Amino acid sequence: MDAQGRGQAGDDNVDPADQWVFDPNTGNYELRLDPAGQGPARPADRKAPGRRSARNPGAGGGDTDTRPLPVQRGRRNDDAGEPAAGGRAARRAAERAGSAAAAGGAAAGRRRPKPKKSGKRKFVYWTAGVVGFVLVAGCGTAFVIYQQLDGNIKKVDVGEENSAITDGPVNLLVIGTDARTGKGDAGYGDSGSVGHADTTILMHVSKDRTNATALSIPRDLITDIPDCPTKQPDGSTKVIPGQQHVRFNTSLGQEGRDPGCTWRTVEKLTGVKVNHFMMADFNAVKDLSNAVDGVEVCAGKDIDDPKSHLKLTAGRHVVKGEQALAFVRTRHAVGTGSDLSRIQLQQQFVGSLIRKLKSSAFGSPSKLLDVAQAATKALTVDTGIGSASKLMDFGNDLKKVDLNKITFATVPVLDNPQDKATVILDSAKADPLFKMVQQDHTLSKGAGKGGKKSAPVKKAPPELVRVDVTNGGGPFGAAQETVDWLQNNKGARLSTNAGNAPEKLSATRLEYAPNQADQAATLAEWMGLPKSALKQSTADAGARVPMKLVLGKDFTAPGSPIEAPTETPEGVQHVNADDKNICAK
């Protein structure tokens, strides 16, 4: 790692790795900015300000000490009873400073006041585990986010500033653009383009942090882009008008749209509330793959793509730099030659990169710093995680997920009959998949079926099901449509349209009395209601008192189950991040 303006460029003997010490008490690597020769100390025990002033009373401020540090590579072999030279010098300087203070009027023999900790001398901590999730960069590559020393990340105010840490599930929007912003990127993307949402992944992390689902959204998907408020350079807000039936990738850059527009488009498409976004361009894939000394990929056949310039023989290869970018960009020589085939290559690359990072990069502080440097230079985030400390908190909150519990999936699509170059949503497969994410159900295998809910065994016959249906957030006319369906398709003649509910609900709710449990069981089965939607009162109801079904925002149509499936819907492409046997064909 170079000096990066941290005052170390003038001392070629300083190795950044020597500034990191593993503390067995915390299990973390700690950055030592005090002179070599001082014994390791926990943050609470440090007297850094005193040492600094003794060594160099005129040292300037800043968030961290920028002075060159002496290196003692043979210190482990020093006589344990003899302090190191750096320690003796610092101690003599401290003694001189103490004598001067006494001469200035301090009482003889009185202990000098303990120096207060300065906000200018801060420790930066790195845990040895994963502290961030995958950022898919310029056209499909990815890297793991780390807090960097100088916090050189960029941020965009998208009108949402969610907390870095939440008690519930986390939905991270990862955007890779095709903008030509880096050196050597002239051969990529559209000339003069401000960039598109060329690669987009919605990363859902479960509430209990035991699993994660990464949904790849095809760039050529025809969808609707909602109106989007964007912050202007002068501080004002400009609303970019929405568009209907356009490519998904135009949700960014075009017409002045910022990442907040892609954010809102994904929420409209999936029904999933986004918490944060991360974005990068072409440079991230090249720099990060170089930082980890290459990523292993597999080709199931010889690949020769004249457009991406990727040439690989069948078998396993380690790619980095330009070759790594070519791998995640290629599509004409694999699969069907479409963007969907390219997505599968990206997923293979991401899984392999995560395995590489977990197995090697985190064991070396200097390697970890290289990764952090490459990552943060390419990174743009929302203001909710727009500082080093917030990003570190965010990463630490997500690091619990095991690699074998991360599942990559692609949003199901169909060929667009009106335009062969684009695709349309396959709603029959996509809607259940979106519901799994909305209701925090895992796609990973072997996770059990703890999320599966069962209704009471006893069920009432259709003619005895009495219910008032109100619309509390569903589509317009949903209550009447549901009543018609219950009466005509299910034989529930005692169902009634009770109009609009007094309040909007995010989730559909069925209220019933204990003596209506059999009716509730029947209706829940018809409607595909999860157990969380069933609200039983404490007292029995009269013979002619109906149950109350309030249709929430999660309701789409009668006959379409509200409860999410507990298994990945059939026909949905998905792979496990820990699968080492995936090869491009």
Coordinates of C-alpha atoms in Angstrom, one line a residue:
M1 CA 0.0 0.0 0.0
D2 CA 1.4 3.4 -0.9
A3 CA 1.6 6.3 1.5
Q4 CA -1.7 7.8 0.3
G5 CA -0.8 11.2 1.7
R6 CA -0.4 9.9 5.2
G7 CA 3.1 11.3 5.8
Q8 CA 4.9 8.0 5.1
A9 CA 6.2 8.6 1.7
G10 CA 9.5 9.9 2.9
D11 CA 10.4 6.7 4.9
D12 CA 10.8 3.7 2.6
N13 CA 11.6 1.5 5.7
V14 CA 8.0 1.7 7.0
D15 CA 5.9 -1.4 6.2
P16 CA 2.2 -0.8 6.8
A17 CA 1.8 -4.4 7.9
D18 CA 4.2 -3.6 10.8
Q19 CA 1.7 -1.1 12.2
W20 CA -0.9 -3.8 12.7
V21 CA -0.9 -6.0 15.8
F22 CA -3.2 -8.8 16.6
D23 CA -4.7 -8.4 20.1
P24 CA -5.7 -11.8 21.5
N25 CA -7.9 -10.1 24.1
T26 CA -10.3 -8.7 21.4
G27 CA -9.6 -11.0 18.4
N28 CA -9.0 -7.9 16.3
Y29 CA -6.1 -6.4 14.4
E30 CA -5.2 -3.0 15.9
L31 CA -3.5 -0.2 14.1
R32 CA -0.5 1.0 16.2
L33 CA 0.3 4.6 15.4
D34 CA 2.6 5.0 18.4
P35 CA 6.4 4.5 18.0
A36 CA 7.7 1.0 17.7
G37 CA 9.1 -0.3 21.0
Q38 CA 6.0 0.5 23.0
G39 CA 4.3 -2.6 24.3
P40 CA 0.9 -3.5 22.9
A41 CA -1.9 -1.8 24.8
R42 CA -5.7 -2.0 24.7
P43 CA -7.4 1.3 23.7
A44 CA -8.5 1.9 27.3
D45 CA -4.9 1.7 28.6
R46 CA -3.2 3.9 26.0
K47 CA -1.6 7.3 26.8
A48 CA -1.0 8.2 23.2
P49 CA -1.3 12.0 23.6
G50 CA 1.4 12.0 26.2
R51 CA 3.7 10.0 24.1
R52 CA 3.2 12.1 21.0
S53 CA 3.9 15.4 22.8
A54 CA 7.0 13.9 24.3
R55 CA 8.3 12.7 21.0
N56 CA 7.3 15.8 19.0
P57 CA 5.7 18.6 21.0
G58 CA 4.9 20.4 17.8
A59 CA 3.2 17.5 16.1
G60 CA 0.1 18.7 14.1
G61 CA -3.4 17.5 14.3
G62 CA -5.5 15.4 12.0
D63 CA -7.7 12.3 12.6
T64 CA -4.6 10.0 12.9
D65 CA -0.9 10.4 13.4
T66 CA 0.8 10.9 10.1
R67 CA 4.4 10.8 11.2
P68 CA 6.8 8.0 9.9
L69 CA 7.2 5.2 12.3
P70 CA 10.5 3.4 13.1
V71 CA 10.5 -0.3 12.4
Q72 CA 12.2 -2.9 14.5
R73 CA 12.1 -6.2 12.7
G74 CA 14.3 -8.0 15.2
R75 CA 12.4 -6.9 18.3
R76 CA 11.2 -10.4 19.2
N77 CA 14.9 -11.4 19.7
D78 CA 15.7 -8.4 22.0
D79 CA 16.6 -9.1 25.6
A80 CA 13.3 -9.2 27.5
G81 CA 14.8 -7.3 30.4
E82 CA 16.2 -4.4 28.3
P83 CA 13.7 -1.8 26.9
A84 CA 14.0 -1.3 23.1
A85 CA 15.7 1.9 22.0
G86 CA 12.5 3.5 20.8
G87 CA 11.0 2.9 24.3
R88 CA 14.1 4.4 26.1
A89 CA 13.9 7.5 24.0
A90 CA 10.3 8.0 24.5
R91 CA 10.7 7.4 28.3
R92 CA 13.6 10.0 28.5
A93 CA 11.5 12.5 26.6
A94 CA 8.5 12.0 28.9
E95 CA 10.8 12.4 32.0
R96 CA 12.1 15.7 30.6
A97 CA 8.6 16.9 30.0
G98 CA 7.7 16.0 33.6
S99 CA 10.6 17.9 35.0
A100 CA 9.6 21.0 33.0
A101 CA 6.1 20.8 34.4
A102 CA 7.4 20.5 37.9
A103 CA 9.6 23.6 37.4
G104 CA 6.6 25.5 36.3
G105 CA 5.1 25.3 39.8
A106 CA 3.7 21.8 40.2
A107 CA 3.9 20.5 43.7
A108 CA 6.9 18.3 44.4
G109 CA 6.1 14.6 44.5
R110 CA 2.6 15.2 43.3
R111 CA 1.6 12.8 40.5
R112 CA 1.2 14.5 37.2
P113 CA -2.4 14.5 35.9
K114 CA -3.3 11.7 33.6
P115 CA -3.4 13.2 30.1
K116 CA -6.9 13.2 28.5
K117 CA -7.4 11.1 25.4
S118 CA -7.4 13.2 22.3
G119 CA -9.9 12.9 19.6
K120 CA -7.1 13.3 17.1
R121 CA -5.5 10.0 18.0
K122 CA -8.0 7.3 17.2
F123 CA -7.6 3.6 16.8
V124 CA -9.0 2.0 13.7
Y125 CA -10.1 -1.6 14.1
W126 CA -10.2 -4.4 11.6
T127 CA -11.8 -7.7 12.6
A128 CA -10.3 -10.8 10.9
G129 CA -13.8 -11.8 9.6
V130 CA -15.9 -10.4 6.8
V131 CA -17.3 -6.9 7.6
G132 CA -19.2 -6.1 4.4
F133 CA -21.1 -7.7 1.6
V134 CA -20.6 -7.9 -2.0
L135 CA -20.5 -4.8 -4.2
V136 CA -21.0 -5.7 -7.9
A137 CA -19.0 -3.3 -9.9
G138 CA -19.0 -2.0 -13.5
C139 CA -20.8 -4.7 -15.4
G140 CA -20.9 -7.4 -12.9
T141 CA -17.9 -7.9 -10.7
A142 CA -17.9 -7.6 -7.0
F143 CA -15.9 -6.9 -3.9
V144 CA -16.2 -6.9 -0.1
I145 CA -16.4 -3.5 1.6
Y146 CA -14.0 -2.6 4.4
Q147 CA -13.5 0.5 6.4
Q148 CA -10.5 2.3 5.1
L149 CA -8.1 4.6 7.0
D150 CA -8.9 7.8 5.2
G151 CA -12.5 7.0 4.4
N152 CA -12.2 8.0 0.7
I153 CA -15.7 6.9 -0.1
K154 CA -18.2 9.0 -2.0
K155 CA -21.9 9.5 -1.1
V156 CA -25.1 10.6 -2.7
D157 CA -28.1 12.0 -0.9
V158 CA -31.1 10.1 -2.3
G159 CA -33.6 11.5 0.1
E160 CA -33.4 8.4 2.4
E161 CA -31.1 8.3 5.4
N162 CA -31.7 5.0 7.1
S163 CA -29.6 3.9 10.1
A164 CA -26.5 1.9 9.5
I165 CA -27.8 -0.8 11.9
T166 CA -31.3 -2.1 12.0
D167 CA -33.0 -4.8 14.1
G168 CA -34.9 -6.2 11.1
P169 CA -33.9 -7.6 7.7
V170 CA -31.4 -5.6 5.7
N171 CA -31.9 -5.0 1.9
L172 CA -28.7 -3.6 0.2
L173 CA -29.0 -2.4 -3.4
V174 CA -25.7 -3.1 -5.2
I175 CA -25.3 -1.2 -8.5
G176 CA -22.5 -1.6 -11.1
T177 CA -22.4 1.1 -13.8
D178 CA -20.9 1.1 -17.3
A179 CA -19.6 4.7 -17.0
R180 CA -16.1 5.3 -18.5
T181 CA -14.6 7.1 -15.5
G182 CA -11.3 5.3 -15.0
K183 CA -7.9 5.1 -16.7
G184 CA -7.9 2.4 -19.3
D185 CA -11.7 2.2 -19.5
A186 CA -12.1 3.8 -22.9
G187 CA -12.9 0.4 -24.5
Y188 CA -15.9 -0.2 -22.2
G189 CA -19.5 1.1 -22.0
D190 CA -21.1 3.6 -24.3
S191 CA -19.0 6.6 -25.4
G192 CA -20.2 9.8 -23.7
S193 CA -22.7 7.9 -21.5
V194 CA -23.2 9.1 -17.9
G195 CA -23.6 5.4 -17.0
H196 CA -26.5 2.9 -16.8
A197 CA -27.5 0.5 -14.0
D198 CA -25.6 -2.2 -16.0
T199 CA -25.5 -4.7 -13.2
T200 CA -27.9 -4.6 -10.2
I201 CA -28.2 -7.0 -7.3
L202 CA -30.7 -6.7 -4.4
M203 CA -28.9 -8.3 -1.4
H204 CA -31.4 -9.4 1.3
V205 CA -29.9 -10.3 4.7
S206 CA -32.3 -12.1 7.0
K207 CA -33.4 -10.6 10.3
D208 CA -31.4 -13.2 12.4
R209 CA -28.4 -12.8 10.1
T210 CA -28.2 -16.5 9.4
N211 CA -28.7 -16.3 5.6
A212 CA -28.7 -14.0 2.6
T213 CA -30.3 -13.9 -0.9
A214 CA -28.8 -12.0 -3.8
L215 CA -31.3 -11.2 -6.5
S216 CA -29.7 -10.3 -9.9
I217 CA -32.0 -8.0 -11.9
P218 CA -31.5 -8.2 -15.7
R219 CA -30.5 -4.9 -17.2
D220 CA -32.8 -5.4 -20.2
L221 CA -35.9 -6.0 -18.2
I222 CA -38.8 -3.9 -19.3
T223 CA -40.3 -2.2 -16.3
D224 CA -41.7 1.1 -15.0
I225 CA -39.5 3.8 -13.5
P226 CA -41.4 6.0 -10.9
D227 CA -41.0 9.8 -10.5
C228 CA -37.7 10.4 -8.8
P229 CA -36.7 13.4 -6.6
T230 CA -32.9 14.2 -7.0
K231 CA -30.6 16.6 -5.2
Q232 CA -29.1 19.3 -7.4
P233 CA -25.7 20.9 -6.9
D234 CA -27.3 24.1 -5.5
G235 CA -29.1 22.1 -2.8
S236 CA -32.5 22.2 -4.5
T237 CA -34.6 19.1 -5.4
K238 CA -35.6 18.3 -8.9
V239 CA -38.2 15.6 -9.7
I240 CA -37.3 13.5 -12.7
P241 CA -40.5 12.3 -14.4
G242 CA -41.0 8.6 -14.4
Q243 CA -41.3 6.4 -17.5
Q244 CA -43.4 3.3 -18.3
H245 CA -42.3 0.2 -20.2
V246 CA -38.5 1.1 -20.5
R247 CA -35.3 -0.9 -19.9
F248 CA -34.4 -1.2 -16.2
N249 CA -30.9 0.0 -16.8
T250 CA -32.2 3.5 -17.8
S251 CA -33.2 4.0 -14.1
L252 CA -29.7 5.4 -13.5
G253 CA -27.9 8.2 -15.3
Q254 CA -30.4 8.8 -18.1
E255 CA -32.5 12.1 -17.8
G256 CA -30.3 13.0 -14.8
R257 CA -31.4 10.1 -12.6
D258 CA -29.2 9.2 -9.6
P259 CA -29.0 5.9 -7.6
G260 CA -32.1 6.9 -5.7
C261 CA -34.1 6.4 -8.9
T262 CA -32.8 2.9 -9.3
W263 CA -33.6 2.4 -5.6
R264 CA -37.2 3.5 -6.1
T265 CA -37.5 1.4 -9.3
V266 CA -36.3 -1.8 -7.4
E267 CA -38.8 -1.1 -4.6
K268 CA -41.6 -0.8 -7.2
L269 CA -40.6 -3.9 -9.0
T270 CA -40.0 -6.2 -6.1
G271 CA -42.2 -4.8 -3.2
V272 CA -39.0 -4.9 -1.0
K273 CA -38.0 -1.9 1.0
V274 CA -34.4 -0.9 0.3
N275 CA -32.2 0.2 3.2
H276 CA -28.9 1.2 1.5
F277 CA -27.1 1.3 -1.8
M278 CA -23.6 0.8 -3.0
M279 CA -22.3 1.6 -6.4
A280 CA -19.1 1.4 -8.4
D281 CA -17.8 1.3 -12.0
F282 CA -15.3 -0.6 -14.2
N283 CA -12.3 0.1 -12.0
A284 CA -13.5 -1.9 -9.1
V285 CA -13.3 -5.3 -10.8
K286 CA -9.8 -4.7 -12.1
D287 CA -8.4 -3.2 -8.9
L288 CA -10.0 -5.6 -6.5
S289 CA -9.1 -8.7 -8.5
N290 CA -5.5 -7.4 -8.6
A291 CA -5.6 -6.7 -4.8
V292 CA -6.4 -10.4 -4.1
D293 CA -3.9 -11.7 -6.6
G294 CA -6.5 -13.1 -8.9
V295 CA -9.8 -15.0 -8.6
E296 CA -10.3 -18.6 -9.7
V297 CA -13.0 -19.2 -12.4
C298 CA -14.0 -22.2 -14.4
A299 CA -14.8 -22.6 -18.1
G300 CA -16.8 -25.7 -19.1
K301 CA -15.6 -25.3 -22.6
D302 CA -13.1 -23.2 -24.6
I303 CA -14.2 -19.5 -24.6
D304 CA -13.2 -17.0 -27.3
D305 CA -15.3 -13.9 -27.2
P306 CA -14.1 -11.3 -29.8
K307 CA -16.2 -8.5 -28.1
S308 CA -15.0 -8.9 -24.5
H309 CA -11.6 -10.2 -25.7
L310 CA -11.8 -13.1 -23.3
K311 CA -9.9 -16.3 -24.3
L312 CA -9.9 -19.2 -22.0
T313 CA -9.4 -22.9 -22.5
A314 CA -11.7 -25.3 -20.8
G315 CA -10.8 -25.8 -17.2
R316 CA -9.9 -23.7 -14.2
H317 CA -8.1 -20.4 -14.4
V318 CA -7.0 -17.5 -12.1
V319 CA -8.0 -14.1 -13.6
K320 CA -7.3 -10.6 -12.6
G321 CA -7.2 -7.1 -13.9
E322 CA -8.4 -6.8 -17.5
Q323 CA -8.9 -10.5 -17.8
A324 CA -11.2 -10.5 -14.8
L325 CA -13.2 -7.7 -16.2
A326 CA -13.5 -9.5 -19.5
F327 CA -14.8 -12.6 -17.7
V328 CA -17.6 -10.8 -16.0
R329 CA -18.4 -8.9 -19.2
T330 CA -18.5 -11.8 -21.7
R331 CA -21.7 -13.2 -22.9
H332 CA -21.5 -14.0 -26.6
A333 CA -19.4 -17.1 -26.2
V334 CA -21.3 -18.7 -23.3
G335 CA -24.8 -20.0 -22.7
T336 CA -27.4 -18.4 -24.9
G337 CA -25.3 -15.4 -25.6
S338 CA -27.6 -13.1 -23.6
D339 CA -27.3 -10.9 -20.6
L340 CA -28.8 -13.8 -18.5
S341 CA -25.9 -16.0 -19.3
R342 CA -23.5 -13.2 -18.3
I343 CA -25.3 -12.9 -15.0
Q344 CA -24.4 -16.5 -14.3
L345 CA -20.7 -15.8 -14.9
Q346 CA -21.0 -12.8 -12.5
Q347 CA -22.5 -15.0 -9.8
Q348 CA -19.7 -17.6 -10.3
F349 CA -17.1 -14.8 -10.0
V350 CA -18.6 -13.3 -6.9
G351 CA -18.8 -16.6 -5.1
S352 CA -15.2 -17.4 -5.9
L353 CA -14.1 -13.9 -4.8
I354 CA -15.8 -14.2 -1.5
R355 CA -14.1 -17.6 -0.9
K356 CA -10.7 -16.2 -1.8
L357 CA -11.1 -13.3 0.6
K358 CA -12.3 -15.5 3.5
S359 CA -9.5 -18.1 2.9
S360 CA -6.5 -15.8 2.4
A361 CA -6.9 -12.0 2.4
F362 CA -8.1 -11.7 5.9
G363 CA -5.2 -13.5 7.3
S364 CA -2.8 -10.7 6.4
P365 CA -3.3 -7.1 7.6
S366 CA -1.4 -5.7 4.6
K367 CA -3.5 -7.7 2.2
L368 CA -6.6 -6.6 3.9
L369 CA -5.5 -3.0 3.5
D370 CA -4.9 -3.5 -0.2
V371 CA -8.5 -4.8 -0.5
A372 CA -9.9 -1.9 1.5
Q373 CA -7.9 0.6 -0.6
A374 CA -9.3 -0.9 -3.9
A375 CA -12.8 -1.1 -2.6
T376 CA -13.3 2.3 -1.1
K377 CA -11.7 4.2 -4.0
A378 CA -14.4 2.8 -6.3
L379 CA -17.3 3.1 -3.9
T380 CA -20.3 5.4 -3.8
V381 CA -22.9 4.9 -1.1
D382 CA -26.0 6.6 0.5
T383 CA -25.6 9.0 3.3
G384 CA -26.9 6.5 5.8
I385 CA -23.6 4.6 5.5
G386 CA -21.6 7.5 4.1
S387 CA -18.8 7.6 6.6
A388 CA -16.1 5.1 7.6
S389 CA -17.6 4.5 11.1
K390 CA -21.1 4.0 9.7
L391 CA -19.8 1.7 7.0
M392 CA -17.9 -0.3 9.6
D393 CA -21.0 -0.6 11.8
F394 CA -23.0 -1.8 8.8
G395 CA -20.4 -4.4 7.9
N396 CA -20.1 -5.7 11.4
D397 CA -23.8 -6.1 11.6
L398 CA -23.8 -8.3 8.4
K399 CA -20.7 -10.4 8.9
K400 CA -22.4 -13.3 10.7
V401 CA -23.8 -14.9 7.5
D402 CA -22.0 -18.1 6.6
L403 CA -20.8 -18.4 3.0
N404 CA -22.9 -21.6 2.4
K405 CA -26.0 -19.6 3.4
I406 CA -25.7 -17.0 0.7
T407 CA -27.8 -17.8 -2.4
F408 CA -27.6 -16.1 -5.8
A409 CA -30.7 -16.0 -7.9
T410 CA -31.9 -14.3 -11.0
V411 CA -35.2 -12.5 -11.3
P412 CA -37.3 -14.8 -13.6
V413 CA -38.0 -13.3 -17.0
L414 CA -39.5 -14.2 -20.4
D415 CA -38.5 -13.1 -23.9
N416 CA -40.3 -9.9 -24.9
P417 CA -42.5 -10.8 -27.9
Q418 CA -42.4 -7.2 -29.1
D419 CA -38.6 -6.8 -28.8
K420 CA -36.2 -9.7 -29.0
A421 CA -33.4 -7.5 -27.4
T422 CA -35.4 -7.1 -24.1
V423 CA -37.2 -9.3 -21.6
I424 CA -40.3 -9.0 -19.5
L425 CA -41.1 -10.2 -16.0
D426 CA -42.2 -13.8 -15.6
S427 CA -44.8 -12.9 -12.9
A428 CA -45.8 -16.5 -12.2
K429 CA -42.3 -17.3 -10.9
A430 CA -41.2 -13.8 -9.8
D431 CA -44.1 -13.0 -7.5
P432 CA -43.5 -16.0 -5.2
L433 CA -39.7 -15.2 -5.3
F434 CA -40.3 -11.6 -4.3
K435 CA -42.7 -12.8 -1.5
M436 CA -39.9 -15.0 -0.1
V437 CA -37.7 -11.9 0.2
Q438 CA -40.5 -9.7 1.5
Q439 CA -41.3 -12.3 4.3
D440 CA -37.7 -13.0 5.1
H441 CA -37.7 -16.7 3.9
T442 CA -34.4 -18.1 2.9
L443 CA -33.5 -19.6 -0.5
S444 CA -30.5 -21.5 0.9
K445 CA -30.7 -25.3 1.0
G446 CA -30.7 -27.2 4.3
A447 CA -32.1 -24.3 6.2
G448 CA -35.1 -26.3 7.4
K449 CA -38.7 -25.2 7.1
G450 CA -39.1 -23.2 10.2
G451 CA -40.8 -20.5 8.3
K452 CA -43.7 -22.7 7.1
K453 CA -46.9 -22.0 8.9
S454 CA -49.9 -24.3 9.3
A455 CA -53.5 -23.4 9.9
P456 CA -55.7 -25.2 12.4
V457 CA -56.5 -28.8 11.4
K458 CA -60.3 -28.4 11.7
K459 CA -61.9 -26.4 8.9
A460 CA -65.4 -25.1 8.4
P461 CA -67.4 -25.9 5.2
P462 CA -67.6 -23.0 2.7
E463 CA -71.2 -22.2 3.4
L464 CA -70.4 -21.4 7.0
V465 CA -67.5 -19.0 6.3
R466 CA -68.8 -15.5 7.3
V467 CA -66.4 -12.6 6.6
D468 CA -66.4 -8.9 6.0
V469 CA -63.7 -7.9 3.5
T470 CA -62.2 -4.4 3.6
N471 CA -59.4 -2.8 1.5
G472 CA -56.6 -1.5 3.7
G473 CA -53.8 -1.1 1.1
G474 CA -54.5 -3.5 -1.7
P475 CA -55.2 -2.6 -5.4
F476 CA -58.2 -0.5 -6.2
G477 CA -61.4 -2.6 -6.1
A478 CA -59.6 -5.4 -4.3
A479 CA -62.3 -5.9 -1.7
Q480 CA -65.1 -6.4 -4.3
E481 CA -62.9 -8.6 -6.4
T482 CA -62.1 -10.8 -3.4
V483 CA -65.8 -11.1 -2.4
D484 CA -66.7 -12.1 -6.0
W485 CA -64.0 -14.7 -5.9
L486 CA -65.0 -16.1 -2.5
Q487 CA -68.7 -16.4 -3.6
N488 CA -68.3 -17.6 -7.1
N489 CA -65.1 -19.8 -6.8
K490 CA -65.2 -21.0 -3.2
G491 CA -68.9 -21.0 -2.4
A492 CA -68.6 -18.6 0.6
R493 CA -72.0 -16.9 0.2
L494 CA -71.7 -15.1 3.5
S495 CA -68.8 -12.9 2.4
T496 CA -69.4 -9.2 2.2
N497 CA -67.7 -6.1 0.8
A498 CA -67.3 -3.7 3.8
G499 CA -65.5 -1.0 1.8
N500 CA -62.3 0.7 2.7
A501 CA -60.5 0.0 6.0
P502 CA -60.0 2.9 8.5
E503 CA -56.2 2.5 8.2
K504 CA -53.6 1.3 5.7
L505 CA -51.8 -2.0 6.5
S506 CA -48.6 -3.2 5.1
A507 CA -49.7 -6.8 5.6
T508 CA -53.1 -8.5 5.2
R509 CA -54.8 -9.4 8.5
L510 CA -57.7 -11.7 9.4
E511 CA -59.4 -11.0 12.8
Y512 CA -61.6 -13.8 14.3
A513 CA -63.0 -15.0 17.6
P514 CA -62.1 -18.4 19.2
N515 CA -65.3 -19.9 18.1
Q516 CA -64.6 -18.9 14.5
A517 CA -61.2 -20.8 14.4
D518 CA -62.6 -23.3 11.9
Q519 CA -63.8 -20.6 9.6
A520 CA -60.5 -18.8 9.9
A521 CA -58.7 -22.1 9.0
T522 CA -60.7 -22.4 5.8
L523 CA -60.3 -18.8 4.7
A524 CA -56.5 -18.8 5.5
E525 CA -56.1 -21.9 3.3
W526 CA -58.0 -20.3 0.4
M527 CA -56.1 -17.0 0.7
G528 CA -52.7 -18.4 1.4
L529 CA -52.4 -16.4 4.6
P530 CA -49.3 -16.8 6.9
K531 CA -49.9 -17.5 10.5
S532 CA -48.7 -14.0 11.3
A533 CA -51.8 -12.7 9.5
L534 CA -54.2 -14.4 11.9
K535 CA -55.3 -12.3 14.9
Q536 CA -57.6 -14.2 17.4
S537 CA -59.6 -12.2 19.9
T538 CA -60.1 -13.4 23.5
A539 CA -63.9 -13.6 23.5
D540 CA -66.3 -15.6 21.4
A541 CA -68.4 -13.9 18.8
G542 CA -72.2 -14.1 18.2
A543 CA -73.6 -16.5 15.7
R544 CA -74.0 -13.9 13.0
V545 CA -70.9 -11.8 13.7
P546 CA -68.5 -12.0 10.7
M547 CA -64.8 -12.3 10.8
K548 CA -62.9 -9.2 9.4
L549 CA -60.4 -9.6 6.5
V550 CA -58.4 -6.5 5.9
L551 CA -56.4 -6.6 2.6
G552 CA -53.0 -5.0 3.1
K553 CA -50.3 -3.8 0.7
D554 CA -49.0 -7.3 0.3
F555 CA -52.3 -8.4 -1.3
T556 CA -52.1 -8.7 -5.1
A557 CA -55.2 -10.7 -6.2
P558 CA -57.6 -13.4 -4.9
G559 CA -56.2 -16.8 -5.5
S560 CA -52.6 -15.5 -5.3
P561 CA -51.2 -16.7 -2.0
I562 CA -50.0 -14.1 0.4
E563 CA -47.8 -16.5 2.3
A564 CA -44.4 -16.9 0.7
P565 CA -43.2 -20.4 -0.3
T566 CA -40.6 -22.0 1.9
E567 CA -38.7 -23.5 -1.1
T568 CA -37.3 -21.7 -4.1
P569 CA -40.0 -21.7 -6.8
E570 CA -39.5 -24.2 -9.5
G571 CA -37.7 -22.8 -12.6
V572 CA -35.9 -20.0 -10.7
Q573 CA -32.2 -20.0 -11.5
H574 CA -30.2 -20.0 -8.2
V575 CA -26.8 -21.1 -7.0
N576 CA -25.0 -21.3 -3.7
A577 CA -22.1 -18.9 -3.1
D578 CA -20.0 -21.8 -1.7
D579 CA -20.4 -24.0 -4.7
K580 CA -17.0 -24.6 -6.2
N581 CA -18.2 -26.7 -9.1
I582 CA -19.9 -24.1 -11.3
C583 CA -18.4 -23.7 -14.7
A584 CA -19.3 -21.4 -17.6
K585 CA -20.6 -23.4 -20.6

